[in-house]
Coordinates of C-alpha atoms in Angstrom, one line a residue:
M1 CA -27.1 20.2 -3.9
Q2 CA -27.3 17.8 -1.2
H3 CA -24.8 18.4 1.7
S4 CA -24.6 14.8 2.8
E5 CA -22.2 14.0 0.0
K6 CA -18.5 13.5 0.4
H7 CA -16.8 16.9 -0.2
H8 CA -13.4 17.1 -1.6
T9 CA -10.6 19.9 -1.2
F10 CA -7.4 20.4 -2.6
N11 CA -4.4 18.6 -1.1
K12 CA -1.5 20.8 -0.6
H13 CA 0.7 17.9 -0.4
R14 CA -0.4 16.5 -3.8
N15 CA 2.3 15.9 -6.4
E16 CA 2.3 18.1 -9.4
F17 CA 1.0 16.4 -12.5
R18 CA -0.5 13.6 -10.6
P19 CA -3.5 12.2 -12.7
Y20 CA -7.1 12.5 -11.4
G21 CA -8.3 10.3 -14.0
L22 CA -12.1 10.2 -14.7
T23 CA -13.9 11.8 -11.9
C24 CA -17.3 13.5 -11.1
E25 CA -17.1 14.9 -7.6
V26 CA -18.5 17.5 -5.2
W27 CA -15.8 19.8 -4.1
K28 CA -15.9 22.5 -1.2
P29 CA -14.5 26.0 -2.0
D30 CA -11.2 26.5 -0.3
L31 CA -8.1 28.7 -0.9
M32 CA -5.2 26.9 -2.6
P33 CA -1.8 27.4 -1.1
K34 CA -0.2 26.5 -4.5
A35 CA -1.3 26.0 -8.1
D36 CA -2.6 22.7 -9.3
R37 CA -1.6 21.0 -12.7
H38 CA -3.0 17.7 -14.1
N39 CA -3.3 16.5 -17.5
E40 CA -7.2 16.1 -17.4
I41 CA -9.9 18.6 -19.1
E42 CA -11.7 20.0 -16.0
I43 CA -15.2 20.9 -15.8
N44 CA -16.5 23.3 -13.0
Y45 CA -20.2 24.4 -12.0
F46 CA -21.2 26.5 -9.1
T47 CA -24.6 26.4 -7.8
E48 CA -24.1 29.5 -5.7
G49 CA -21.6 32.2 -5.4
S50 CA -18.4 32.7 -7.5
L51 CA -14.9 31.4 -7.4
T52 CA -11.9 33.2 -8.6
Y53 CA -8.9 31.2 -10.1
L54 CA -5.5 32.6 -10.8
F55 CA -4.7 31.2 -14.1
Q56 CA -1.0 31.8 -15.1
D57 CA -1.0 35.4 -14.7
A58 CA -4.8 36.5 -14.8
K59 CA -7.5 36.4 -12.2
I60 CA -10.5 34.7 -13.8
E61 CA -13.9 35.0 -11.6
I62 CA -16.2 32.1 -12.4
P63 CA -20.0 33.1 -11.7
P64 CA -22.6 30.9 -10.5
K65 CA -24.7 28.6 -12.7
S66 CA -22.2 28.9 -15.5
F67 CA -20.7 25.8 -17.2
T68 CA -16.9 26.0 -17.2
V69 CA -14.3 24.2 -19.2
F70 CA -10.4 24.4 -19.0
W71 CA -7.4 22.2 -19.4
G72 CA -6.0 21.4 -16.1
L73 CA -2.3 21.4 -17.3
I74 CA -2.6 25.3 -17.2
P75 CA -1.5 26.1 -13.7
H76 CA -4.7 27.2 -11.6
Q77 CA -5.1 28.2 -8.2
I78 CA -8.2 29.2 -6.2
V79 CA -7.4 32.6 -4.7
D80 CA -10.9 33.9 -3.6
Y81 CA -14.5 32.7 -3.4
T82 CA -17.8 34.3 -2.2
N83 CA -19.8 31.3 -1.0
T84 CA -19.1 28.0 0.8
T85 CA -21.6 26.1 -1.1
P86 CA -20.0 22.9 -2.5
Y87 CA -19.7 22.8 -6.4
Y88 CA -19.2 20.2 -9.0
V89 CA -15.9 19.0 -10.6
C90 CA -15.4 16.7 -13.3
T91 CA -12.1 15.6 -14.9
I92 CA -11.8 13.8 -18.2
P93 CA -8.6 12.2 -19.3
L94 CA -6.9 13.9 -22.4
T95 CA -7.0 10.7 -24.4
I96 CA -10.8 10.4 -23.9
F97 CA -11.3 14.3 -24.7
L98 CA -9.3 14.0 -27.9
E99 CA -10.9 10.8 -29.1
W100 CA -14.3 12.6 -29.0
K101 CA -13.2 14.8 -32.0
L102 CA -15.0 17.8 -30.7
P103 CA -14.9 20.9 -33.1
A104 CA -11.3 21.8 -33.9
T105 CA -11.8 25.6 -32.9
F106 CA -13.2 24.6 -29.5
V107 CA -10.2 22.2 -28.9
D108 CA -7.8 24.8 -30.1
K109 CA -9.0 27.4 -27.5
V110 CA -9.0 24.7 -24.6
F111 CA -5.4 23.8 -25.4
K112 CA -4.2 27.5 -25.9
G113 CA -5.3 27.9 -22.2
R114 CA -8.6 29.6 -22.7
I115 CA -11.1 29.3 -19.8
L116 CA -14.4 28.7 -21.6
I117 CA -17.3 29.9 -19.4
E118 CA -20.8 29.5 -20.9
D119 CA -23.1 32.2 -19.4
K120 CA -25.9 31.1 -17.3
G121 CA -29.3 30.8 -19.0
D122 CA -32.4 28.6 -19.3
H123 CA -30.3 25.5 -19.6
S124 CA -28.4 26.0 -16.1
F125 CA -31.1 24.0 -14.4
Y126 CA -30.5 21.3 -16.7
D127 CA -26.7 21.5 -16.0
E128 CA -27.1 21.1 -12.3
Y129 CA -29.6 18.1 -12.9
M130 CA -27.0 16.5 -15.0
L131 CA -23.9 17.0 -12.8
K132 CA -25.8 15.8 -9.8
N133 CA -26.7 12.7 -11.9
W134 CA -23.3 12.2 -13.0
T135 CA -21.7 12.6 -9.5
K136 CA -24.1 10.2 -8.0
D137 CA -23.7 7.5 -10.9
F138 CA -20.1 7.8 -10.8
S139 CA -20.0 7.0 -7.1
I140 CA -21.8 3.9 -7.7
N141 CA -20.1 2.8 -11.1
K142 CA -16.8 4.5 -12.3
D143 CA -17.3 2.5 -15.5
N144 CA -20.5 4.0 -16.4
K145 CA -20.4 4.6 -20.2
L146 CA -23.6 6.7 -20.0
I147 CA -21.7 9.5 -18.2
L148 CA -19.1 9.9 -20.8
L149 CA -21.8 9.8 -23.4
E150 CA -23.7 12.7 -21.7
I151 CA -20.5 14.8 -20.9
H152 CA -19.5 14.3 -24.6
A153 CA -22.9 15.6 -25.7
R154 CA -22.9 18.5 -23.3
L155 CA -19.4 19.7 -24.7
L156 CA -20.8 19.5 -28.3
R157 CA -23.7 21.7 -27.1
M158 CA -21.4 24.0 -25.6
S159 CA -19.1 24.4 -28.6
D160 CA -22.2 25.2 -30.7
R161 CA -23.5 27.6 -28.4
I162 CA -20.4 29.6 -27.5
L163 CA -18.4 29.1 -30.7
S164 CA -20.7 28.6 -33.7
L165 CA -17.7 27.9 -35.9
P166 CA -17.5 25.0 -38.3
E167 CA -15.1 22.1 -37.9
D168 CA -11.4 22.5 -39.4
G169 CA -11.0 19.2 -41.0
N170 CA -7.3 19.7 -41.3
S171 CA -7.0 19.8 -37.6
K172 CA -8.0 16.2 -36.9
I173 CA -5.7 13.7 -35.4
Y174 CA -5.7 10.0 -35.7
S175 CA -6.5 7.9 -32.8
S176 CA -3.1 6.1 -33.0
E177 CA -1.6 9.7 -32.5
I178 CA -3.4 10.7 -29.5
N179 CA -1.3 9.0 -27.0
K180 CA 1.8 10.5 -28.3
V181 CA 0.4 14.0 -28.2
E182 CA -0.5 13.4 -24.7
Q183 CA 3.0 12.2 -23.7
I184 CA 4.7 15.2 -25.5
A185 CA 2.5 17.8 -23.8
L186 CA 3.0 16.2 -20.3
F187 CA 6.8 15.8 -21.0
I188 CA 7.0 19.5 -21.7
A189 CA 5.0 20.5 -18.7
Q190 CA 7.3 18.5 -16.5
N191 CA 10.7 19.5 -18.0
Y192 CA 10.5 22.9 -19.6
Q193 CA 12.8 24.2 -16.9
Q194 CA 15.4 21.9 -18.3
P195 CA 17.3 22.6 -21.5
I196 CA 14.9 20.4 -23.5
K197 CA 14.8 20.5 -27.4
T198 CA 12.5 18.9 -30.0
I199 CA 14.8 16.0 -30.6
D200 CA 15.0 15.2 -27.0
I201 CA 11.2 15.1 -26.7
S202 CA 10.7 13.0 -29.9
K203 CA 13.3 10.4 -28.9
T204 CA 11.3 10.2 -25.5
V205 CA 8.0 9.3 -27.3
G206 CA 9.5 7.4 -30.1
L207 CA 8.8 9.6 -33.0
H208 CA 10.9 11.3 -35.5
P209 CA 11.5 14.9 -34.7
D210 CA 9.8 16.1 -37.9
Y211 CA 6.8 13.8 -37.6
A212 CA 6.6 14.6 -33.9
N213 CA 5.9 18.4 -34.7
V214 CA 3.4 17.4 -37.6
V215 CA 1.3 15.5 -35.0
F216 CA 1.8 18.2 -32.2
K217 CA 0.8 21.1 -34.3
K218 CA -2.3 19.4 -35.6
T219 CA -3.6 19.4 -32.0
F220 CA -2.0 22.5 -30.5
G221 CA -1.6 24.7 -33.5
T222 CA 2.0 25.4 -32.6
T223 CA 5.3 24.0 -33.0
I224 CA 6.9 21.8 -29.9
N225 CA 9.6 24.7 -29.7
D226 CA 7.2 27.2 -29.5
Y227 CA 5.0 25.4 -27.1
I228 CA 8.2 25.0 -24.8
I229 CA 8.8 28.8 -25.0
Q230 CA 5.3 29.6 -24.0
E231 CA 5.5 27.3 -21.0
R232 CA 8.6 29.1 -19.9
I233 CA 7.3 32.5 -20.3
S234 CA 4.0 31.4 -18.5
H235 CA 6.4 30.4 -15.5
A236 CA 8.3 33.6 -15.7
K237 CA 5.0 35.7 -15.6
R238 CA 3.9 33.8 -12.6
K239 CA 7.1 34.3 -10.7
L240 CA 7.2 38.0 -11.6
I241 CA 3.6 38.4 -10.2
T242 CA 4.0 36.3 -7.0
S243 CA 7.6 36.6 -5.9
D244 CA 10.3 39.2 -5.4
D245 CA 13.0 37.2 -7.0
S246 CA 15.1 39.2 -9.5
I247 CA 14.5 39.1 -13.2
T248 CA 17.9 37.2 -13.6
N249 CA 16.8 34.5 -11.3
I250 CA 13.5 34.2 -12.8
L251 CA 14.9 33.7 -16.4
Y252 CA 17.0 30.9 -15.3
D253 CA 14.4 29.3 -13.1
S254 CA 12.0 29.4 -16.1
G255 CA 14.5 27.5 -18.3
F256 CA 16.0 30.2 -20.2
N257 CA 20.0 30.4 -20.5
S258 CA 20.6 33.8 -21.5
I259 CA 19.0 37.4 -20.7
S260 CA 18.9 38.5 -24.4
R261 CA 16.9 35.1 -25.5
F262 CA 14.5 35.7 -22.5
N263 CA 13.9 39.4 -23.1
A264 CA 13.3 38.7 -26.8
A265 CA 10.9 35.8 -26.1
F266 CA 9.0 37.8 -23.4
R267 CA 8.5 40.8 -25.6
K268 CA 7.4 38.9 -28.5
V269 CA 4.6 37.1 -26.4
N270 CA 3.6 40.0 -24.1
K271 CA 4.6 43.1 -26.2
C272 CA 6.6 44.5 -23.3
T273 CA 9.7 43.8 -21.1
P274 CA 9.7 41.7 -18.1
R275 CA 10.3 44.5 -15.9
E276 CA 7.4 46.6 -17.5
F277 CA 5.2 43.6 -17.0
K278 CA 6.1 43.4 -13.3
K279 CA 5.3 47.1 -12.8
R280 CA 1.9 46.6 -14.1
F281 CA 1.1 44.3 -11.2
Q282 CA 2.7 46.4 -8.8

């Protein structure tokens, strides 16, 4: 990688959920003082060294020369790195990602918060070559359609290699629904700490509650209400790990309105109580 390129680092003053849009850039490893959240699909590729993210409640180490994909709406924070060599970052707007109609199993894993890491292999040299070209081409022309075609093709190849599962035709969504799904996901991410319900969200995006649930479930494989609970539980788990707040304060900060509901939801997702969960990390 040429070191004469402009190297980006995380801006700690950046507003949460502020969009990056379509980008192909070179970033310099740096510890992040807080988690980042954005509504794009993110690609990372390190030529040397490794980098460790805190994704929700788990530390994930991304090794060198491994093509990595995750959804930026999942809170992610760099907490360690082993080399200062700059690395490649691409962000793809959710609307574009959904329009590509990638295999449903692949999309489902991304939306459920999986960090998809394709182990390095003979194709790693090809990845570095492609990312270098994407970055250079993007700096010259941000509307270069070839970049999107090549990223789309690379994600298709990735889905074939690491999933090898057939497309589920029942999980497709129509292009007219994509924007609504994106609006729902972003609204939940921004407001899950508030007492929101499916009917509130459906009114915001201009859909009937039942239809909003149908469209949402096609993409995420879960109901809007269950997704809200997942967001709240993920928030609570991060607080349990990273703060000394009381469990009572954490449950209210996460958007729950009673201890019994919080405990029941937490146990259902994690198979343990919040107190037991906290002890594991202590």
